Short mmCIF file of C-alpha atoms in Angstrom, two decimals:
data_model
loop_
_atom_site.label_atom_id
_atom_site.label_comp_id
_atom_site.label_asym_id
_atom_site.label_seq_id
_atom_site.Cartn_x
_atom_site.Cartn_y
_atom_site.Cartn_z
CA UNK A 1 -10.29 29.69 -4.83
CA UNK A 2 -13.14 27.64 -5.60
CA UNK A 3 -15.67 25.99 -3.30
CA UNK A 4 -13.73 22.80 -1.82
CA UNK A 5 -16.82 20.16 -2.18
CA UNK A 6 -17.19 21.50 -5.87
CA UNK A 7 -13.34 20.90 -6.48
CA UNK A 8 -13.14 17.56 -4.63
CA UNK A 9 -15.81 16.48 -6.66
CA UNK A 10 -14.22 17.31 -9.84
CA UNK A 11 -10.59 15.76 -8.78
CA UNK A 12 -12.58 12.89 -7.80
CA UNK A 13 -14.14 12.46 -11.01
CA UNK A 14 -11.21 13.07 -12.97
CA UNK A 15 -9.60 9.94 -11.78
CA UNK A 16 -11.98 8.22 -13.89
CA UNK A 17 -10.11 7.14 -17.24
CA UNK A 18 -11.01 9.20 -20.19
CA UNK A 19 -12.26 11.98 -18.24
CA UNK A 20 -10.39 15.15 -18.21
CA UNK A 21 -10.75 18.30 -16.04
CA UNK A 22 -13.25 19.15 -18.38
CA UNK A 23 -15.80 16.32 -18.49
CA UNK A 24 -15.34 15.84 -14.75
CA UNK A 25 -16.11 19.93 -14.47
CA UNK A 26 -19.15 19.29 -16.51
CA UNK A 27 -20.54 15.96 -14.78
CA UNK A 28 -19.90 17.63 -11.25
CA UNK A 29 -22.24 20.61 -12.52
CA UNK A 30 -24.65 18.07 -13.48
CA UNK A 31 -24.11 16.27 -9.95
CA UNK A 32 -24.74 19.48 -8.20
CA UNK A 33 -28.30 20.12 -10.14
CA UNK A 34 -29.47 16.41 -9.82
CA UNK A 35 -32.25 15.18 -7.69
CA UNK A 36 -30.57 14.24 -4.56
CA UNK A 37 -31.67 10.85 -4.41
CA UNK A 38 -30.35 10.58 -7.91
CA UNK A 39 -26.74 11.48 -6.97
CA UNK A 40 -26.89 9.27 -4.05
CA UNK A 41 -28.32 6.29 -6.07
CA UNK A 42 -24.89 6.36 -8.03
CA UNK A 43 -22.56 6.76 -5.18
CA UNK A 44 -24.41 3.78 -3.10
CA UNK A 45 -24.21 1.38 -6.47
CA UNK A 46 -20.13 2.67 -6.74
CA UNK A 47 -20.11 2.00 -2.99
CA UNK A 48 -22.45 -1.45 -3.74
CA UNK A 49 -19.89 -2.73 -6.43
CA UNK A 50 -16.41 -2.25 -3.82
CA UNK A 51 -18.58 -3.79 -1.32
CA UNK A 52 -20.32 -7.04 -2.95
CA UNK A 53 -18.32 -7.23 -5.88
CA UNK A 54 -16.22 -10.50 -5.80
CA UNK A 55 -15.39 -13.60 -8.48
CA UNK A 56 -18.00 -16.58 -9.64
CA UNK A 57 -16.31 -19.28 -7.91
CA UNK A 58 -17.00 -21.01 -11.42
CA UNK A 59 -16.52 -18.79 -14.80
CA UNK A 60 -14.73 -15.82 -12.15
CA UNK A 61 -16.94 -13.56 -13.83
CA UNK A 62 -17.88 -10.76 -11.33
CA UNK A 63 -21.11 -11.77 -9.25
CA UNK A 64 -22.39 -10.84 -5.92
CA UNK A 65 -23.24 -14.42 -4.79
CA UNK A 66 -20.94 -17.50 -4.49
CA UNK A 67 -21.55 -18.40 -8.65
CA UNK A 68 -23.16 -15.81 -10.94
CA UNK A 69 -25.93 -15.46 -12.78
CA UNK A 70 -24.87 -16.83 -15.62
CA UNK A 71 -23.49 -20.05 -14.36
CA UNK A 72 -26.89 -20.65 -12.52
CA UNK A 73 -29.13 -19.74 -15.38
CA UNK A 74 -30.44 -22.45 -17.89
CA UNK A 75 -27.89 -22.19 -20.46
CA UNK A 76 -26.31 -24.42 -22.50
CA UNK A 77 -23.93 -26.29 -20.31
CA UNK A 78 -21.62 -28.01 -23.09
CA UNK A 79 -20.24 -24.91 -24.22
CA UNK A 80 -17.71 -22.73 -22.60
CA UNK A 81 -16.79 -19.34 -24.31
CA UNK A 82 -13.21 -18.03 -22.51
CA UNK A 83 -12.42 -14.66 -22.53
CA UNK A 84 -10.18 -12.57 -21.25
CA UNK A 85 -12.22 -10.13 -19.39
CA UNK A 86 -15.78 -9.51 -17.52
CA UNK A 87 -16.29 -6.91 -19.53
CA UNK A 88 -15.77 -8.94 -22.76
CA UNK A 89 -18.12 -11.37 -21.52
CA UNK A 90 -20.73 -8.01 -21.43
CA UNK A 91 -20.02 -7.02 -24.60
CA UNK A 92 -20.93 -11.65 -25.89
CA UNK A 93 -24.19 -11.76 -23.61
CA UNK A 94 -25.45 -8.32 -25.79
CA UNK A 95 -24.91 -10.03 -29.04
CA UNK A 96 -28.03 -12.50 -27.31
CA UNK A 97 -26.58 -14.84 -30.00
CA UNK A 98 -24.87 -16.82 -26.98
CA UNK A 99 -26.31 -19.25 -25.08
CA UNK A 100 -23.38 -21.26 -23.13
CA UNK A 101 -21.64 -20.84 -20.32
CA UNK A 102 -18.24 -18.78 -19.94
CA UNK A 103 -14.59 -18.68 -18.11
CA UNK A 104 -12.92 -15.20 -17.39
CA UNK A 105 -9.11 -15.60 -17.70
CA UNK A 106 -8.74 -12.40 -15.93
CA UNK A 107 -6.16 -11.18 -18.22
CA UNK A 108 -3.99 -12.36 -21.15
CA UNK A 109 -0.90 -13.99 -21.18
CA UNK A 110 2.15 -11.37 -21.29
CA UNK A 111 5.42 -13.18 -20.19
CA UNK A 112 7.09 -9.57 -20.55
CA UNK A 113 4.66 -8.39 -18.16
CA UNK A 114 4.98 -11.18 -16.00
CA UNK A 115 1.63 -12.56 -16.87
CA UNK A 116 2.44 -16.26 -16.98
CA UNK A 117 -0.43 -19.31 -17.21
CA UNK A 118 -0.21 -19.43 -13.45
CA UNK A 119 -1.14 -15.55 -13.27
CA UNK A 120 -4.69 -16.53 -15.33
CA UNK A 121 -7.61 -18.80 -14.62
CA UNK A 122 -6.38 -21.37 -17.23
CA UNK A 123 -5.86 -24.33 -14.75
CA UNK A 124 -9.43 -23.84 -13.37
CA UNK A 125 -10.41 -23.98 -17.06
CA UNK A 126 -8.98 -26.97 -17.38
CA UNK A 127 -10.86 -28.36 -14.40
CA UNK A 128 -13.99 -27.50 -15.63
CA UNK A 129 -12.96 -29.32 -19.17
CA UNK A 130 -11.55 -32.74 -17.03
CA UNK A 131 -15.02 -32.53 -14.68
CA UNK A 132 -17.03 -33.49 -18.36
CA UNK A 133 -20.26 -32.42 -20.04
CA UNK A 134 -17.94 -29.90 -21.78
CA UNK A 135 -17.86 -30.37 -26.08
CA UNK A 136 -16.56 -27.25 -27.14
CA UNK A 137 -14.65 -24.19 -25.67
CA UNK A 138 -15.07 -21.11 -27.86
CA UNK A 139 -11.47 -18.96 -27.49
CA UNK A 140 -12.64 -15.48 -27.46
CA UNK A 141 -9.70 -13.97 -26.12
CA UNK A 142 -8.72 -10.56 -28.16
CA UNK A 143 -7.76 -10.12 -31.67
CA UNK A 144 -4.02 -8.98 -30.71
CA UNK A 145 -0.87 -10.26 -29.79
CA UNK A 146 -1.42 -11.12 -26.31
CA UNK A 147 -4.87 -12.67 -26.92
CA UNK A 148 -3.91 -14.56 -29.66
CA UNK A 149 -1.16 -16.02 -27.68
CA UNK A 150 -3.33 -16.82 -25.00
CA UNK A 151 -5.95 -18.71 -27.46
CA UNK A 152 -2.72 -20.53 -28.45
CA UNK A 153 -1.78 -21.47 -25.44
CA UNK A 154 -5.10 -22.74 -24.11
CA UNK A 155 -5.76 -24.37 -27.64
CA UNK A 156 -2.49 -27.04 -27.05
CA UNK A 157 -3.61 -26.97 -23.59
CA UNK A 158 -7.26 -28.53 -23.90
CA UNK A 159 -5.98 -30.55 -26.93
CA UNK A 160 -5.79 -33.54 -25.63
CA UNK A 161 -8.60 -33.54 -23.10
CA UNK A 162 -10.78 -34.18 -26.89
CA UNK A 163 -13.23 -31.65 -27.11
CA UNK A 164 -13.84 -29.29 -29.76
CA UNK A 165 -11.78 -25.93 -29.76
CA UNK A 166 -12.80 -23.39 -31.96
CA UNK A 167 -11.52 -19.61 -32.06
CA UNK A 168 -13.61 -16.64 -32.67
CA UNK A 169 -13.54 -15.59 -36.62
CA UNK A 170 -11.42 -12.40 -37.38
CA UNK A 171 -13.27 -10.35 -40.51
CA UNK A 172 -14.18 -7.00 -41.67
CA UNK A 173 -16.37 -5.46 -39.26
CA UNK A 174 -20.00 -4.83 -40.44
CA UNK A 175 -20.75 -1.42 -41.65
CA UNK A 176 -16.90 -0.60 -42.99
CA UNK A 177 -15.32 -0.61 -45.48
CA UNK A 178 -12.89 -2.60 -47.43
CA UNK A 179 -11.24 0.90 -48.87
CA UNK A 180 -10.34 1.40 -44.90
CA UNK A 181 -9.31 -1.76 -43.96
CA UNK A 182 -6.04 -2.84 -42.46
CA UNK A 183 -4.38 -5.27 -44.52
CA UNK A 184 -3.74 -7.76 -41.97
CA UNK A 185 -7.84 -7.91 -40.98
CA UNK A 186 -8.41 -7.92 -45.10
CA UNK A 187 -5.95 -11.14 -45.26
CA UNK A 188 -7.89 -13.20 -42.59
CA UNK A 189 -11.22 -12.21 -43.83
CA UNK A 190 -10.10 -13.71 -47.14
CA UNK A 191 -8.90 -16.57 -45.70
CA UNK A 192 -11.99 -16.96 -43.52
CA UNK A 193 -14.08 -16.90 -46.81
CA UNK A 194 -17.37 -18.56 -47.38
CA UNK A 195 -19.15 -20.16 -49.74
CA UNK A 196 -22.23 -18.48 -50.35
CA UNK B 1 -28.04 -11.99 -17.16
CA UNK B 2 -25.12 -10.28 -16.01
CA UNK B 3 -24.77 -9.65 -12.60
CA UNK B 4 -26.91 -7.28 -11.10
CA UNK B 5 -24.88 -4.82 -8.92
CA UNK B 6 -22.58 -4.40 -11.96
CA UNK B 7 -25.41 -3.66 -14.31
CA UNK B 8 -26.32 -1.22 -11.61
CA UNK B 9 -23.72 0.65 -11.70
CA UNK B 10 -23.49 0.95 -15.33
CA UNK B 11 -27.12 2.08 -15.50
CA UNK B 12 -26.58 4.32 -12.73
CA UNK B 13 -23.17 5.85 -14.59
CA UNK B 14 -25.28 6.16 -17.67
CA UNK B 15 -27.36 8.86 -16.03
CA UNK B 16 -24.83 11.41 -16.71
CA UNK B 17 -24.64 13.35 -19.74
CA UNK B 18 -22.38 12.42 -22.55
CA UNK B 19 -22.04 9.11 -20.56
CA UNK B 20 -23.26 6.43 -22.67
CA UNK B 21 -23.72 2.77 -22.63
CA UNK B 22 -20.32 2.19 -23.49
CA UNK B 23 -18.48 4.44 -21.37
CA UNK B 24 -20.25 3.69 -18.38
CA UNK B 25 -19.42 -0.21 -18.61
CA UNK B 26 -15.85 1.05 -19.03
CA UNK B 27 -16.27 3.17 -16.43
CA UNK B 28 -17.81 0.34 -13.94
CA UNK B 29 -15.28 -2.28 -14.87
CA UNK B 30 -12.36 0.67 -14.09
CA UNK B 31 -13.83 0.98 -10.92
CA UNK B 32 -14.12 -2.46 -9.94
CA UNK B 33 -10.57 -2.85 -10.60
CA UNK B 34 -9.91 0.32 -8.38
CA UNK B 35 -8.49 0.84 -4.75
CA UNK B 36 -11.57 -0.03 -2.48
CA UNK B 37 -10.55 3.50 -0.71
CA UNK B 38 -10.40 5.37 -4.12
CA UNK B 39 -13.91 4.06 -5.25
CA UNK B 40 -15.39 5.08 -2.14
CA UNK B 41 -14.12 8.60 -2.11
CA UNK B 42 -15.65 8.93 -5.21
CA UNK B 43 -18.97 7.84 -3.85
CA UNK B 44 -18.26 10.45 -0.91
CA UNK B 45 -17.71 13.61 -3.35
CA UNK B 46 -20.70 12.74 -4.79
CA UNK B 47 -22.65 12.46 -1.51
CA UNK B 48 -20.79 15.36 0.38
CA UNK B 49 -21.93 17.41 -2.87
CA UNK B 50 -25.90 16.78 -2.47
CA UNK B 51 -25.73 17.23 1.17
CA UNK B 52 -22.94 20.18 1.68
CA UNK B 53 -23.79 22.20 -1.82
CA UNK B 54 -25.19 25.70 -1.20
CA UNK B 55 -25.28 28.84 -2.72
CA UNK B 56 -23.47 31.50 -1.70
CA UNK B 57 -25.51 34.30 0.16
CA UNK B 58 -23.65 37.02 -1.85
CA UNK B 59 -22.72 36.34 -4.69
CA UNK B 60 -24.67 32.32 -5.92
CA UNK B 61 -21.37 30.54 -6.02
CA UNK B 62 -21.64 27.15 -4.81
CA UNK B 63 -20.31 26.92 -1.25
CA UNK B 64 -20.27 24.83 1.66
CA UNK B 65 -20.30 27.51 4.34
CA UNK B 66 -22.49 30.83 4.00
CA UNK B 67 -20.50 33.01 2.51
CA UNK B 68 -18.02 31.10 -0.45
CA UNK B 69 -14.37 31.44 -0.24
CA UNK B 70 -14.04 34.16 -3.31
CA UNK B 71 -16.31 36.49 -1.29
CA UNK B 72 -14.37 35.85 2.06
CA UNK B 73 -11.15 35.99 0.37
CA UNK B 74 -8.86 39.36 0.23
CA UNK B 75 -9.82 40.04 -3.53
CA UNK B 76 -10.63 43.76 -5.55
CA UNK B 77 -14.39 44.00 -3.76
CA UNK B 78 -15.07 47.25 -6.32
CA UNK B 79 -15.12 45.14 -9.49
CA UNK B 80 -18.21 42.12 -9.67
CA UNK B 81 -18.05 39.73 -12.73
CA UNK B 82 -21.51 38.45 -13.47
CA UNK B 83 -21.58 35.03 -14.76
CA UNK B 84 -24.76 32.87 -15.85
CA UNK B 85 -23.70 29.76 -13.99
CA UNK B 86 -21.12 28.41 -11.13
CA UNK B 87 -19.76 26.67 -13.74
CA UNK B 88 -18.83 29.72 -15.97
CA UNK B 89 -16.74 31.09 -12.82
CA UNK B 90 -14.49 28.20 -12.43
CA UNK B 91 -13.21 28.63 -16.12
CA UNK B 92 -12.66 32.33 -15.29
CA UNK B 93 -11.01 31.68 -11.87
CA UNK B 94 -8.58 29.10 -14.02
CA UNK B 95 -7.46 32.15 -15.93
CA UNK B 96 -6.34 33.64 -12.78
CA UNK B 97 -6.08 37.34 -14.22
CA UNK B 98 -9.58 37.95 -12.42
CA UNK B 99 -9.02 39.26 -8.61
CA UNK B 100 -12.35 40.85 -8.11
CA UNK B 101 -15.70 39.07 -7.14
CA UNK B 102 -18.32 37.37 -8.91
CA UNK B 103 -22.50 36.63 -8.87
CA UNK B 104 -23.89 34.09 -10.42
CA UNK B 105 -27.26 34.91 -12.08
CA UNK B 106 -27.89 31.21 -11.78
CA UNK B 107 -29.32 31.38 -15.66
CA UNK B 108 -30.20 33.92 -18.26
CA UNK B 109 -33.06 35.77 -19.50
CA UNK B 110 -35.50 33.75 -21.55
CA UNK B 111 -39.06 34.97 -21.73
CA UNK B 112 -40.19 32.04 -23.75
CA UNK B 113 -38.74 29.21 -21.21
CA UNK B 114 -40.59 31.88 -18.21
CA UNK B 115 -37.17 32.71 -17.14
CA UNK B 116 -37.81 36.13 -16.36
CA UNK B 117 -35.23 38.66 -14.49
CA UNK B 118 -37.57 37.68 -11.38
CA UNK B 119 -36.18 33.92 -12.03
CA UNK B 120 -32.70 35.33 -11.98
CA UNK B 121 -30.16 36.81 -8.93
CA UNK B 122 -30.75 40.14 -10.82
CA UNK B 123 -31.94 42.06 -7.87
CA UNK B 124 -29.68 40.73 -5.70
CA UNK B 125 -26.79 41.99 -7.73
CA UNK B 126 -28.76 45.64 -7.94
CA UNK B 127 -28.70 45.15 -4.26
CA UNK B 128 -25.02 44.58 -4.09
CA UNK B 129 -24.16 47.82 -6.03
CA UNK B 130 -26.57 49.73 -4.55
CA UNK B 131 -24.66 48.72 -1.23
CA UNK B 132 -21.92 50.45 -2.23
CA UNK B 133 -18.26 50.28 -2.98
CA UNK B 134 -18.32 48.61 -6.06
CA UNK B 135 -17.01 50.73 -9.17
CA UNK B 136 -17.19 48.00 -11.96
CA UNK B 137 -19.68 45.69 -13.30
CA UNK B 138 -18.06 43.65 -15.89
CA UNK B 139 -20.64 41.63 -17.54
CA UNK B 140 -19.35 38.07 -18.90
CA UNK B 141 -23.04 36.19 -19.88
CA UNK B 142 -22.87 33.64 -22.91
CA UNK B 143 -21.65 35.01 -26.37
CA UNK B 144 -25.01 33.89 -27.29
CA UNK B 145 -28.88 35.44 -27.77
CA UNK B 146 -30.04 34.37 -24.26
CA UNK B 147 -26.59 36.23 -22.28
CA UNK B 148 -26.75 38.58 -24.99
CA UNK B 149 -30.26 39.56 -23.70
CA UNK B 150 -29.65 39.33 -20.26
CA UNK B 151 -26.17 41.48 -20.62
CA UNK B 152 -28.40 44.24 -22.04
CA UNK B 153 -31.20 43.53 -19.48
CA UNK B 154 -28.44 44.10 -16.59
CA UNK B 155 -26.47 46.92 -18.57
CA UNK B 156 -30.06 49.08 -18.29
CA UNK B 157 -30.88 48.16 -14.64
CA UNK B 158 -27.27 49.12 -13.45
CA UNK B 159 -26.70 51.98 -15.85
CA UNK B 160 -28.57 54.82 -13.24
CA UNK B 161 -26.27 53.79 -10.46
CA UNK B 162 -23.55 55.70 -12.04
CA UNK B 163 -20.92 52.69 -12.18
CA UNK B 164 -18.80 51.26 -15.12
CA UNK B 165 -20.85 48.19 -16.95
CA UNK B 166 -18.58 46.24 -19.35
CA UNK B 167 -18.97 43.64 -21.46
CA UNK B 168 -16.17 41.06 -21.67
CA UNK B 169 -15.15 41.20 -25.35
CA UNK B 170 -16.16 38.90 -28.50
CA UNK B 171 -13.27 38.18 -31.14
CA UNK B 172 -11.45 34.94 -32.68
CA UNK B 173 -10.35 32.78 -29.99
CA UNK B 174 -6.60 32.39 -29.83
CA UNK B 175 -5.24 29.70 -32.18
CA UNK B 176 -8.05 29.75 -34.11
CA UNK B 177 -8.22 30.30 -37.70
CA UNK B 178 -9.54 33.66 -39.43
CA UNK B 179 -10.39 31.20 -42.76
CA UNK B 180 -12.50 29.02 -40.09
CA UNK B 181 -13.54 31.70 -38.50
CA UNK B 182 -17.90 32.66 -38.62
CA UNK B 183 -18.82 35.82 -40.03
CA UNK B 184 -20.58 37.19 -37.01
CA UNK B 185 -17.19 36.58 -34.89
CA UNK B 186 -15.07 38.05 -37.54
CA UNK B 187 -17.21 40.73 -37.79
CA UNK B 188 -17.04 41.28 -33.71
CA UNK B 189 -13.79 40.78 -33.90
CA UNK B 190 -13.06 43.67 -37.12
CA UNK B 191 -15.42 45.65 -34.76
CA UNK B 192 -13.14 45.35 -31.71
CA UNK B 193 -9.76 45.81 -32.99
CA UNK B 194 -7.20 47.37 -30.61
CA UNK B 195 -4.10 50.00 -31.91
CA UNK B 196 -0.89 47.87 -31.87
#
């Protein structure tokens, strides 16, 4: 029996993943008490993103131009970093550490799923590898199962174009502690020891 | 150097409370993988809110017409539940033992934030008993200092009227722990017990 534009909202929001009935309750409240042009400055750049949101037609990271910003910017060109995701490439440019170019596989290899080479960007990786000026690809695809298959894959893949392949180091992450670490992460940062 | 209508959208998403950096790039990158249609009827809540949202000229729910559906709906018109907020009457209309109506104070009493019972739907609600027909006030402010003050505030307005006030009551919520429990709601609790 509640106002239908109030409730609408909230279903609405609740799609959203990880937030509940709750959350969605307490944005919509927040909705309702913001500055208009506030409120409608989110829904145009929701509206913005379905509308101009497509693939670099180079890395496929998302861009609203032909090639992205990345690919156009003054970076180091002999580098590619592949992930698996645009939003893993987010979470690389933050680091600022970075200064190459990228390739989004758009997902990770997952036969079980269906996911085979042919689903992922890994031939247009290759491309970019056989068109030259390319010394090292930097596998950043996840630290699981499916990611390290993928970085498998894509390793024997590249092999024998030459170039230098290199995977990103697996560790104890900074600020935990060893007392809490899995044993599997504690073996590789062992093995990925150095000298001091 | 990501792209721009992307980091829009997560700086836009970020606006909302408890929405942080994090969540709102999660959030973005779920909605660029969304339905087009889905995505934009998110965007229309939001808009329909900001340009449909009133208050309710009876009672301070938010409505899109006049008069919200609880007052227009066949419910117990001699019982009002006063609430601080719209949001407060969703959770009790989600109980669903409450038939009666509501109004919305749209706050509570704070004299050192200037929210004085001027600031508040106060006389309004005077207004509405004072109209007649209404039997029960049941008074369901914040279990806190500020509804505390503003129950008490109402309790002494109403009280020459000559209708029932209640309070809704304080006590350990259900499947809580007594040894968790605070002393003040224990003590509330002690205070209010009931003859099995």
């Amino acid at each position: 029996m509640n106002s239908g534009i109030v409730e609408n909202l909230i279903n609405e929001l609740s799609r959203l993943p990880g937030i509940g009935r709750k959350t969605a309750q307490r944005l919509s409240f927040f909705i309702i008490g913001m500055p208009k042009e506030d409120a409608v400055s989110i829904a145009n750049a929701i509206i913005a993103i379905k509308e101009n949101a497509r693939f670099c037609r180079n890395c496929f990271n998302i861009t609203e131009d032909e090639t992205c910003s990345i690919c156009l910017a003054s970076r180091d060109k002999s580098k590619i970093c592949v992930v698996e995701e645009p939003s893993n490439l987010i979470v690389i440019e933050r680091t600022g550490i970075y200064k190459g170019l990228y390739h989004v596989l758009l997902g990770a290899l997952s036969p079980i799923d269906g996911i085979t080479p042919e689903r992922l960007k890994i031939n247009e990786l290759v491309q970019r590898v056989k068109n030259g000026g390319v010394s090292e690809v930097i596998i950043a695809t996840n630290p699981n199962t499916k990611g390290e298959t993928t970085a498998q894959y894509i390793s024997q893949i590249l092999k024998p174009l030459g170039i230098k392949i290199t995977r990103i180091a697996y560790g104890l992450p900074i600020g935990g502690d060893i007392e809490f670490a899995d044993e599997v992460t504690l073996s590789k940062s062992l093995e990925g020891r150095k000298e001091m």
